[in-house]
Tab-separated table of C-alpha atoms in Angstrom:
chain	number	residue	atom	x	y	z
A	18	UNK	CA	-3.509	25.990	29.714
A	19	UNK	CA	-5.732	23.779	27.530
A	20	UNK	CA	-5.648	24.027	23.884
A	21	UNK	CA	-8.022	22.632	21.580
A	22	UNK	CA	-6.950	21.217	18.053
A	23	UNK	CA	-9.359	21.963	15.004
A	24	UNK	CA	-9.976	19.959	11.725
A	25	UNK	CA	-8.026	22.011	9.035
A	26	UNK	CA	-9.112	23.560	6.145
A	27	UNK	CA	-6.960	21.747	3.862
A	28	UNK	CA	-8.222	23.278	0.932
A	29	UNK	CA	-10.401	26.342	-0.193
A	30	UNK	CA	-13.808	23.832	-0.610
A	31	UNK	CA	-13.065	21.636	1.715
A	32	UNK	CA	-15.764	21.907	4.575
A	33	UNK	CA	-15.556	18.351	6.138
A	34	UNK	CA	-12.414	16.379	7.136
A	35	UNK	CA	-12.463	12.520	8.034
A	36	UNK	CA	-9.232	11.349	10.307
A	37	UNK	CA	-7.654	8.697	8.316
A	38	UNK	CA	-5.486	7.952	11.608
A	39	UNK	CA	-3.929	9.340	14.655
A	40	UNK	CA	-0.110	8.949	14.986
A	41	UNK	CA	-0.613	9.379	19.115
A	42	UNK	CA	-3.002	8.150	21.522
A	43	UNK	CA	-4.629	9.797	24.316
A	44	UNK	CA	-2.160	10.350	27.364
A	45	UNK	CA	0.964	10.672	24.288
A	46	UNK	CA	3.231	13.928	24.681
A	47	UNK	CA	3.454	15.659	21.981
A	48	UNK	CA	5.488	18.275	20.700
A	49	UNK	CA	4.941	21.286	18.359
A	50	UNK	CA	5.268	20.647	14.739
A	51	UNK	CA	5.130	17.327	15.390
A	52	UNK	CA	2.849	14.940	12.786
A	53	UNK	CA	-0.050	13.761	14.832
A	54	UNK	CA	-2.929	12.920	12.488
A	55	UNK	CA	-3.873	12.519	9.245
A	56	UNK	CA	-7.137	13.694	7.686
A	57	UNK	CA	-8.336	13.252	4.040
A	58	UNK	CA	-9.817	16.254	2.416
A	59	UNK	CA	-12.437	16.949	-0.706
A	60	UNK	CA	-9.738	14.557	-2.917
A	61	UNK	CA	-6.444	14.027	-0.372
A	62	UNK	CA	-4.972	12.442	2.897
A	63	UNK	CA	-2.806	14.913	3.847
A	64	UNK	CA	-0.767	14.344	7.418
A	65	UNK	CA	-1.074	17.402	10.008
A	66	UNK	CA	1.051	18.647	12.322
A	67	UNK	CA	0.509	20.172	15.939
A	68	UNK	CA	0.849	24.230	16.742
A	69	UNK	CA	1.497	22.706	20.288
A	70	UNK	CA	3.621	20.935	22.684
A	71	UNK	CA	1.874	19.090	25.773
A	72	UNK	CA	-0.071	16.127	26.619
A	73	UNK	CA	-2.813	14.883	23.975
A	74	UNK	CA	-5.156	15.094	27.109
A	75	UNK	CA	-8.752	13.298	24.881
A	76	UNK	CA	-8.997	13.015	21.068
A	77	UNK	CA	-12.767	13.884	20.905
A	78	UNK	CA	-12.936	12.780	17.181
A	79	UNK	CA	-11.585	9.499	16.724
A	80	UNK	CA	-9.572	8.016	13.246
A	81	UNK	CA	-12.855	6.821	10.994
A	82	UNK	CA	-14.937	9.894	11.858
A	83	UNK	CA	-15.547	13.021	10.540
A	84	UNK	CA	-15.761	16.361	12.130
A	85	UNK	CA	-16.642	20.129	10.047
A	86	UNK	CA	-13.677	22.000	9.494
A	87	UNK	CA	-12.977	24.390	12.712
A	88	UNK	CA	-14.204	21.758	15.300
A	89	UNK	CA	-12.634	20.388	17.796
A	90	UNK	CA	-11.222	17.106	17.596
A	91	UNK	CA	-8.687	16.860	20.312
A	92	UNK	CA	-7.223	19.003	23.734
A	93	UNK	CA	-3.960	19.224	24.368
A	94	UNK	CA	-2.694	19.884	28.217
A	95	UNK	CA	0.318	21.349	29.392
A	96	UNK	CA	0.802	20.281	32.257
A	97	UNK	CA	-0.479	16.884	33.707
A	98	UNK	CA	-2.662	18.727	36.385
A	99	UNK	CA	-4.461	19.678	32.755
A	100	UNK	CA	-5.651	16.480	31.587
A	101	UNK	CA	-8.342	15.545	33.925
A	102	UNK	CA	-9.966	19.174	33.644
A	103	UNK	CA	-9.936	18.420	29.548
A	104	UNK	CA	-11.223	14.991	29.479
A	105	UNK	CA	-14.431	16.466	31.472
A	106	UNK	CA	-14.193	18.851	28.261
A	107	UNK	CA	-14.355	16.640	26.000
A	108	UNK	CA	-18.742	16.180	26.016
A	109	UNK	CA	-19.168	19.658	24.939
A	110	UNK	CA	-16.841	19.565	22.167
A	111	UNK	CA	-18.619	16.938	19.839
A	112	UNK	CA	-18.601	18.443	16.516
A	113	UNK	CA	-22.363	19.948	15.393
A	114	UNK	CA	-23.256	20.090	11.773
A	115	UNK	CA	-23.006	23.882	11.424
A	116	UNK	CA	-20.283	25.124	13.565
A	117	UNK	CA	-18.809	28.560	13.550
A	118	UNK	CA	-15.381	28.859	12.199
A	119	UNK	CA	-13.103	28.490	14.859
A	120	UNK	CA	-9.125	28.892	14.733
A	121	UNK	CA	-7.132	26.547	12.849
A	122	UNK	CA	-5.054	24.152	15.304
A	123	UNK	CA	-3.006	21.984	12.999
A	124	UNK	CA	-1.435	22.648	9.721
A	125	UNK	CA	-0.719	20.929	6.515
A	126	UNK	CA	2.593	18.875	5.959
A	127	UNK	CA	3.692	19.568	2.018
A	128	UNK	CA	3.558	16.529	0.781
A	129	UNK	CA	6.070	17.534	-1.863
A	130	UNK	CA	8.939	14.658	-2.738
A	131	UNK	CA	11.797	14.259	-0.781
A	132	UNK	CA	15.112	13.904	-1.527
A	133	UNK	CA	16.264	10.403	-2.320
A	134	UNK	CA	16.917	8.457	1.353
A	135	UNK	CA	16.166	5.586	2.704
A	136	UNK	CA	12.599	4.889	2.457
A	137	UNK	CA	10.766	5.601	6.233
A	138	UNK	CA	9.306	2.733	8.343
A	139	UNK	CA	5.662	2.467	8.476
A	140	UNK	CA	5.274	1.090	12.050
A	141	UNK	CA	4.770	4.004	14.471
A	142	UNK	CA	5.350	2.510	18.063
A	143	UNK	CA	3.513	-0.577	17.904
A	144	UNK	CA	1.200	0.045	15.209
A	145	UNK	CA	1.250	0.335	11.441
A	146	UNK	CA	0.830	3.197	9.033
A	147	UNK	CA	-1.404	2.373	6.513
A	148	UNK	CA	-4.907	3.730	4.931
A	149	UNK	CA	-8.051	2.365	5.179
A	150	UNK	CA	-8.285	1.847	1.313
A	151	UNK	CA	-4.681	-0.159	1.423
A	152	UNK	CA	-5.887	-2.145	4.553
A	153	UNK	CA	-8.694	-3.011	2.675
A	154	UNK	CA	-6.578	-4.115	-0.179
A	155	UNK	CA	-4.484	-6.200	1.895
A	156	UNK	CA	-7.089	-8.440	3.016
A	157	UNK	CA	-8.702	-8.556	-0.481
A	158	UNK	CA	-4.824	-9.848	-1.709
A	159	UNK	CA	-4.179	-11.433	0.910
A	160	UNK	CA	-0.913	-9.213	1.579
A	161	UNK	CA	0.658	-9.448	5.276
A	162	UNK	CA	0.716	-5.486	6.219
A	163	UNK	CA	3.675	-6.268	8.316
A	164	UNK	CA	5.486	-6.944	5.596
A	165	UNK	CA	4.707	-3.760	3.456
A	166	UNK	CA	7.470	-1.028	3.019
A	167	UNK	CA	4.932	2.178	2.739
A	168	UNK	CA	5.911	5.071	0.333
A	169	UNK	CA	3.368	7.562	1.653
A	170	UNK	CA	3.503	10.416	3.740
A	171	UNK	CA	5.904	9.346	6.891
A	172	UNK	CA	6.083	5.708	5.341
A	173	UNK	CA	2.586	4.765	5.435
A	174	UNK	CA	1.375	1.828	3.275
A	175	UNK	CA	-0.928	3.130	0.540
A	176	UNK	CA	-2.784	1.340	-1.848
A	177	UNK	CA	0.388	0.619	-4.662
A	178	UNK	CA	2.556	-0.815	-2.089
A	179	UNK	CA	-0.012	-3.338	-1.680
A	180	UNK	CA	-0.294	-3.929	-4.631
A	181	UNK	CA	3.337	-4.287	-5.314
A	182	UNK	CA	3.707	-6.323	-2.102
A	183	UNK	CA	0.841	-9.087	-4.027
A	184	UNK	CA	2.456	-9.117	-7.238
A	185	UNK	CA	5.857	-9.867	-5.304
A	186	UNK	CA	3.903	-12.816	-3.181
A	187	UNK	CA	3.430	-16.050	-5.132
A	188	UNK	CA	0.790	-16.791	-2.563
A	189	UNK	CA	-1.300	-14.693	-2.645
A	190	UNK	CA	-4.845	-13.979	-3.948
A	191	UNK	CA	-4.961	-13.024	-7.420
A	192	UNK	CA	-6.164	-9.394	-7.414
A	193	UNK	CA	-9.964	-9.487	-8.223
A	194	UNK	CA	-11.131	-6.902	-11.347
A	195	UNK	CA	-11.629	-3.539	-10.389
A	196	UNK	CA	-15.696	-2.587	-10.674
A	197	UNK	CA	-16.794	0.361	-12.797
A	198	UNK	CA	-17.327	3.374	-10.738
A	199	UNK	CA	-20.865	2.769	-10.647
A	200	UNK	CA	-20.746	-0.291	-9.172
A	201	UNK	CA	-21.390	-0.502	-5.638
A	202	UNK	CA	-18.019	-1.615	-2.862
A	203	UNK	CA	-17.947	-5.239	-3.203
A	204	UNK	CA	-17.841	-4.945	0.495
A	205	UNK	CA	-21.141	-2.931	0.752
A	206	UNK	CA	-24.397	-6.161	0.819
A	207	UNK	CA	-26.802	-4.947	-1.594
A	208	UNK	CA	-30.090	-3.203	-0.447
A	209	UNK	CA	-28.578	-1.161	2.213
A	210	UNK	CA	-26.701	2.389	2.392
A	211	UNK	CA	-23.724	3.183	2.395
A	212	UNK	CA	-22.446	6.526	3.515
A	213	UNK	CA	-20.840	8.695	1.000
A	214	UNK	CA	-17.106	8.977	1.552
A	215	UNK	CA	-15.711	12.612	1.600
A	216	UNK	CA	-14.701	12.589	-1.882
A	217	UNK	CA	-17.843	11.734	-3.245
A	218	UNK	CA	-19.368	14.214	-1.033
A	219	UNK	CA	-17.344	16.745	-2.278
A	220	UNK	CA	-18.491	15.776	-6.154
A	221	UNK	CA	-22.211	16.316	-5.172
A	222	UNK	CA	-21.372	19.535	-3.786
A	223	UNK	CA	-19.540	20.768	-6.571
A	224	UNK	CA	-22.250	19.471	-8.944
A	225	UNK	CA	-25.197	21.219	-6.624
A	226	UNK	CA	-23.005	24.478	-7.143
A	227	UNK	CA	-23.338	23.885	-11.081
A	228	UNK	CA	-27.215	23.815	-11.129
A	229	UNK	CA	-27.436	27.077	-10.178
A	230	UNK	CA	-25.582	27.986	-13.708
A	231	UNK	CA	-27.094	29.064	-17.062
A	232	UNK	CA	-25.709	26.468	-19.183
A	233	UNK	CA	-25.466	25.408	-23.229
A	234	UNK	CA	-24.496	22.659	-24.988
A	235	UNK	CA	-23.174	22.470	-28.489
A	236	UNK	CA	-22.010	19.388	-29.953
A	237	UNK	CA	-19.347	18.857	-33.061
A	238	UNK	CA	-18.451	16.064	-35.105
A	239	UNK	CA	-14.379	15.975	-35.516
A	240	UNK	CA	-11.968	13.398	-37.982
A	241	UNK	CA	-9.426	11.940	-35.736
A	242	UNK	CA	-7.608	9.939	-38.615
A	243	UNK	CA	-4.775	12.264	-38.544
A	244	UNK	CA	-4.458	12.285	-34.747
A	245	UNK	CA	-4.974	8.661	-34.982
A	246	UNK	CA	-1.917	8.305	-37.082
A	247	UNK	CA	0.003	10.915	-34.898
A	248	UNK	CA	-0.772	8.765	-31.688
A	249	UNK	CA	0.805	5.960	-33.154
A	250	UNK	CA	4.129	7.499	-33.842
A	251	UNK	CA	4.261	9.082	-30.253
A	252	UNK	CA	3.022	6.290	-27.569
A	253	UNK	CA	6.307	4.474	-27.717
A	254	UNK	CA	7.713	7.166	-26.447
A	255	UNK	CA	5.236	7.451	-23.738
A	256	UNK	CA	3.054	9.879	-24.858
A	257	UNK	CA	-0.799	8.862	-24.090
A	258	UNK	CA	-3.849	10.349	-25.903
A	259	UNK	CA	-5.233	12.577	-23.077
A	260	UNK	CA	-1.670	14.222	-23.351
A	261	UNK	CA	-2.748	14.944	-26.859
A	262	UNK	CA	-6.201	15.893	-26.154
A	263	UNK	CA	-4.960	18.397	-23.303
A	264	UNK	CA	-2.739	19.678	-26.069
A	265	UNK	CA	-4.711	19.871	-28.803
A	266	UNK	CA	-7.045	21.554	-26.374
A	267	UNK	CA	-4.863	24.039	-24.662
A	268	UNK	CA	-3.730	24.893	-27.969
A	269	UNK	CA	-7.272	25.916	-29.077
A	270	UNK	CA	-8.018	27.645	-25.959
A	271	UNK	CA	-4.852	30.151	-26.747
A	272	UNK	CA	-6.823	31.299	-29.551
A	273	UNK	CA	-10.373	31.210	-27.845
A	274	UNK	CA	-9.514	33.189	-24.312
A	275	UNK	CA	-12.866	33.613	-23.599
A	276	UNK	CA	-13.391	30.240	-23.389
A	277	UNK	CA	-10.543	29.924	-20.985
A	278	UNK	CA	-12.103	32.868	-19.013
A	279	UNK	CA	-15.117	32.470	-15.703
A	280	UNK	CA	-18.241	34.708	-14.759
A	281	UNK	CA	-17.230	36.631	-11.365
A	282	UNK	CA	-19.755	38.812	-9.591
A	283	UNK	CA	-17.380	42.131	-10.717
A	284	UNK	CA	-17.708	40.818	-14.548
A	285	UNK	CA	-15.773	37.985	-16.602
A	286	UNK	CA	-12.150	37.019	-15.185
A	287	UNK	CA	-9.538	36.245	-17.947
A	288	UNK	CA	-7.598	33.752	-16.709
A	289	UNK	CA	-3.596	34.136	-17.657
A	290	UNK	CA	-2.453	30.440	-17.793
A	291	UNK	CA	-4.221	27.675	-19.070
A	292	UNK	CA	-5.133	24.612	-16.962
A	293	UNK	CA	-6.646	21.724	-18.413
A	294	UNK	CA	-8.136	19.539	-15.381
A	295	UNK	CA	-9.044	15.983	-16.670
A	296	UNK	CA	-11.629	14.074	-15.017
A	297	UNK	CA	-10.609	10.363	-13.313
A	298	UNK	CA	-12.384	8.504	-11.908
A	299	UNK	CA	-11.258	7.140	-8.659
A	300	UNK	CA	-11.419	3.046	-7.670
A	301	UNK	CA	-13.307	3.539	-4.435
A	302	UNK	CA	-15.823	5.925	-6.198
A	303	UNK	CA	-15.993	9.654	-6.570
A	304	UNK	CA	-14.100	11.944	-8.985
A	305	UNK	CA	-11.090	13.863	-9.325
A	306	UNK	CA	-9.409	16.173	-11.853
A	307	UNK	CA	-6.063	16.548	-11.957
A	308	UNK	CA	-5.027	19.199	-13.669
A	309	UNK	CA	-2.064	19.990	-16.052
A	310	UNK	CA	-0.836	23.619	-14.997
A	311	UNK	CA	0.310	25.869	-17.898
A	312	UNK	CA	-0.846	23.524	-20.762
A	313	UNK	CA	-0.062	25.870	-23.306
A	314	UNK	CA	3.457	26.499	-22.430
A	315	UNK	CA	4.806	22.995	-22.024
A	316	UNK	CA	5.597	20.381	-24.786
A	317	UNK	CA	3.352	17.069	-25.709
A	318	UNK	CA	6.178	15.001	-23.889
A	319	UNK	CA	6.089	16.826	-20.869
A	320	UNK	CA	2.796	17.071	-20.561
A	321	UNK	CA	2.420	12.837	-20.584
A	322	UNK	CA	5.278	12.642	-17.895
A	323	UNK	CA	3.194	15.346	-16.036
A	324	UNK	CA	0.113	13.388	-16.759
A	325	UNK	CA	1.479	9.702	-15.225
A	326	UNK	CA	2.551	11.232	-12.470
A	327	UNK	CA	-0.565	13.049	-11.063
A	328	UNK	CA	-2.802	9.904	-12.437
A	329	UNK	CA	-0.127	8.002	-10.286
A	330	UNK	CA	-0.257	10.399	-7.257
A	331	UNK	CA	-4.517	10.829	-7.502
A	332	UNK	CA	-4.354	7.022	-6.897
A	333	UNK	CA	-2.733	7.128	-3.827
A	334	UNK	CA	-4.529	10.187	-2.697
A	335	UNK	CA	-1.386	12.469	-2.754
A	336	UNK	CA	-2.176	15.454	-4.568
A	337	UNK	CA	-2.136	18.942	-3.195
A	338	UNK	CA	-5.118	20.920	-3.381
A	339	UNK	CA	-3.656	23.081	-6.814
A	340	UNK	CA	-2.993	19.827	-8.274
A	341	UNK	CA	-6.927	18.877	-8.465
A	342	UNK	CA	-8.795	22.372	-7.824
A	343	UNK	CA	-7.225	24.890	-9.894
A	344	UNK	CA	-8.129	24.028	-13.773
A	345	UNK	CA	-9.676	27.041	-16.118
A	346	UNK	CA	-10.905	24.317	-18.503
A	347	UNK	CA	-11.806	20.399	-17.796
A	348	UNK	CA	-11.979	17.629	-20.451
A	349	UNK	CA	-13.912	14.700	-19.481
A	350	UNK	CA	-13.489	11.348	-21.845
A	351	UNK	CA	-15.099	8.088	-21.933
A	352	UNK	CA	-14.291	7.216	-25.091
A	353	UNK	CA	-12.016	3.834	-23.754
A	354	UNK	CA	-15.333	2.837	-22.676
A	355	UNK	CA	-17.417	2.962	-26.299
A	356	UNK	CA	-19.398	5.533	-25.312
A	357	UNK	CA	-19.894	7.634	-28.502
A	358	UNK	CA	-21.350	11.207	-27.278
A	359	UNK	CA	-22.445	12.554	-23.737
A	360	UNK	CA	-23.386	16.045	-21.876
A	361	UNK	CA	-20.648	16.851	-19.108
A	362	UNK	CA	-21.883	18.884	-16.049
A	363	UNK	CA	-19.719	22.442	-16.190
A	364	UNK	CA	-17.728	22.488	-12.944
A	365	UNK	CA	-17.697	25.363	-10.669
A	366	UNK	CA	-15.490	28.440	-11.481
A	367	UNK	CA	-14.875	27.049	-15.072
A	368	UNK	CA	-16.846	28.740	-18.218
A	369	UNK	CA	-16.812	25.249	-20.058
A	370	UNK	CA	-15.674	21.611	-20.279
A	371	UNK	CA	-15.642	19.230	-23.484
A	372	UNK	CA	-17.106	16.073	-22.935
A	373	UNK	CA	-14.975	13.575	-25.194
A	374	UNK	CA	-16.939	10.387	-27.150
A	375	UNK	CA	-15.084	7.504	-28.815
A	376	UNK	CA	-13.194	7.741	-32.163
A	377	UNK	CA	-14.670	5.038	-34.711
A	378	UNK	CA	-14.472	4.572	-38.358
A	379	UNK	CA	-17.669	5.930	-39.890
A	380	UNK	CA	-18.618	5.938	-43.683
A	381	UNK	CA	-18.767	9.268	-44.939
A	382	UNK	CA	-19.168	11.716	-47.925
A	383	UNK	CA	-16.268	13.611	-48.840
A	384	UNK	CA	-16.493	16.984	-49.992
A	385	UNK	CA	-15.621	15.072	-53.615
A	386	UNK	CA	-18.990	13.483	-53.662
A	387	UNK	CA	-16.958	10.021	-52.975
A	388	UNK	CA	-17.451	7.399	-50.368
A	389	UNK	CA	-14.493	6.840	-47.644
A	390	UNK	CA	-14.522	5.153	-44.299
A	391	UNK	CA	-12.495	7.516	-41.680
A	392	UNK	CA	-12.600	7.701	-37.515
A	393	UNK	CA	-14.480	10.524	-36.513
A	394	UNK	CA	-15.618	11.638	-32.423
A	395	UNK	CA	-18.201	13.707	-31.216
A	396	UNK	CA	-17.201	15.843	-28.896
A	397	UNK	CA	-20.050	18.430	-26.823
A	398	UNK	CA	-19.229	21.652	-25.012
A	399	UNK	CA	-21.053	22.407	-22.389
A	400	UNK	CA	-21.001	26.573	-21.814
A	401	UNK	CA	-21.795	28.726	-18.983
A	402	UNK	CA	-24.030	31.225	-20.889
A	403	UNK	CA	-22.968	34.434	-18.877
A	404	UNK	CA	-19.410	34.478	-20.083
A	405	UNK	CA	-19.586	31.732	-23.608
A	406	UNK	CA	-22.454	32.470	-26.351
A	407	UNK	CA	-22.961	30.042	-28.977
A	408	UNK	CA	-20.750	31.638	-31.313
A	409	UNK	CA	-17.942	31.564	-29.543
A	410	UNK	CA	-18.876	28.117	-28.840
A	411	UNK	CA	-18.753	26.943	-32.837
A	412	UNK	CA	-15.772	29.186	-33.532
A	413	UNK	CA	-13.827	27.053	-30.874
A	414	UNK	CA	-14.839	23.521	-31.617
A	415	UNK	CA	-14.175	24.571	-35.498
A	416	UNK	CA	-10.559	25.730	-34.448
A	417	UNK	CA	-10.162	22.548	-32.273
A	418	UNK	CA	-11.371	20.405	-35.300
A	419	UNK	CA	-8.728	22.096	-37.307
A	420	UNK	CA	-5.913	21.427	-35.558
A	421	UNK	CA	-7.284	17.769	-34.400
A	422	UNK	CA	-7.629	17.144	-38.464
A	423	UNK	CA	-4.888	19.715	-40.066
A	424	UNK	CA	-2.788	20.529	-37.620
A	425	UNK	CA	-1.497	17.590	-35.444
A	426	UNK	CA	1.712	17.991	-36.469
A	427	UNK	CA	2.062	21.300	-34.768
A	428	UNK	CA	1.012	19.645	-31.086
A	429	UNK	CA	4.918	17.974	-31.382
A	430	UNK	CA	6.172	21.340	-31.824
């Protein structure tokens, strides 16, 4: 029998894969449950395994391409009488744009930490684990890959163990400054196009879903001298301001449900936990949020080890689909850039997100009459109208403000 593998649906948006890299070649045996090939997602590169054991008769999509979830991308033959009948397969199975769902082939490998061993090789055979964005590193650093000890999923080289490898390399090239988002790939000559890669697809989806929403914007001026002061006491212990943000946020939100809550076509859906996704923006373009699960239950010191360890994870494209798609609230911040106020687009299945300006000192009137100098942000909340009226708008920003001025103290608690 011939059996053909599909590209996963990795997550619940995800609607195109791209294979990152196949861990066997045509004419390989493979067996079930066996890692063959790993595909990045909307925001991941997740490896797969195979729900059969045979002979990897023709990969039909090869590692660089991308195929619509539920096509086929390889045929697997059980016997070797098998594999010339699937190779003359393999022309009719070139993926369309618009195929019909088709059963899922492969599954996804938790990429959840193992326990402490030795760390896995990257060479598989004669060739070497790594992703495209670490092999592109390499050459930029001037790293030998062969000398790389990978620490992703089944050892392979990611981008940080390049970068570890270069700093531990008196030789070679010093690491050229990362471009803003905007910027174009250095690699990419000016004037021409260049393809968007599935993450950034995925953004432009997401943001096509949000046109399609009624949406608000109200905008609130808030003193951060007192958070100012807190954030001092608390970074040397590692706690970083979008830890206190998320808090500060997820407190407010505990008193503000509906603002925590999303339209549905049965009527508004109060969400139970709060999750505050915070936008990132990624090095090779695109966006992702991870998000902090259960916000308003954890502590301001958990929530910054939480925090450096998805920012550190989003880097190396490691983070399951929860971990970047399942926020009831999203902060986005450019404040570290100078930008003092902006609109944020509200993401999908979300009733609001807070776009965050810069803090700077300001001279202002105090409710004495006197003069005083004192930080201040502006912060805008951008509302999906069918769940979040303007009221309910003011009367969170003013509790927000309150606790971001008043009440910092009680974020430690």
């Amino acid at each position: 029998m011939i059996h053909e593998i599909s590209m996963p649906a990795l997550s619940s948006t995800m609607e195109v894969g791209k294979i990152v890299a196949w861990h066997k070649s045509a004419g390989d045996r493979i067996e079930k449950g066996e890692n063959i090939l790993v595909v990045e997602s909307d925001k991941a590169d997740m490896d797969v395994e195979s729900f059969y054991s045979g002979i990897l008769a023709s990969i039909v999509v090869p590692a660089g391409e991308s195929a619509p979830v539920g096509a086929a991308i390889a045929l697997v033959a059980e016997t070797e009488a098998e594999v010339a009948q699937a190779q003359a397969r393999v022309s009719h199975l070139k993926p369309t744009e618009d195929p019909k769902p088709a059963a899922v082939a492969v599954a996804p490998v938790s990429l959840a930490a193992p326990a402490p061993v030795a760390p896995p090789s990257s060479r598989n055979g004669d060739r070497i684990l790594v992703s495209p964005l670490a092999k592109r590193r390499a050459s930029e650093l001037g790293v030998d890959l062969t000398q790389v000890q990978g620490s992703g999923p089944q050892g392979r080289i990611v981008e940080l163990d390049v970068e570890k490898a270069a700093l531990a390399q008196p030789t070679a090239k010093t690491a050229p400054p990362i471009a803003p988002a905007a910027s174009p790939p250095a690699s990419a000559p000016l004037g021409e196009t260049v393809p968007l890669t599935t993450l950034q697809a995925a953004v432009v989806r997401n943001m096509n879903l949000s046109l399609n929403v009624p949406v608000f914007r109200v905008g609130y001026t808030i003193t951060t001298s007192a958070l100012d002061d807190l954030y001092k006491q608390v970074k040397v212990k590692g706690v970083t301001m979008t830890a206190l943000l998320a808090k500060a946020v997820a407190t407010a939100l505990s008193q503000h449900p509906l603002v925590n809550a999303a339209y549905t076509e049965a009527g508004i859906h109060y969400k139970p936990d709060i999750h505050i996704a915070v936008a990132v923006a990624m090095e090779d373009g695109g966006l992702i949020t991870p998000v902090l699960r259960h916000a308003q239950q954890l502590d301001l010191y958990e929530l910054s080890r939480q925090w450096k360890d998805l920012v550190d994870r989003a880097r190396r494209k490691q983070l399951q689909p929860e971990e970047y798609n399942s926020g009831t609230f999203t902060i986005s911040n450019l404040g570290m850039f100078g930008v003092d106020r902006f609109d944020a687009i509200l993401p999908p299945g979300q009733s609001a997100i807070l776009a965050v300006g810069a803090s700077q000192p300001r001279v202002i009137a105090t409710p004495e009459g006197a003069i005083a100098v004192k930080s201040q942000m502006q912060v805008n909340l951008t509302c999906d109208h069918r769940v979040v009226y303007g009221a309910h708008a003011a009367a969170f920003l003013q509790t927000l403000a309150e606790i971001v001025e008043r009440k910092t103290q009680s974020l430690t608690l």
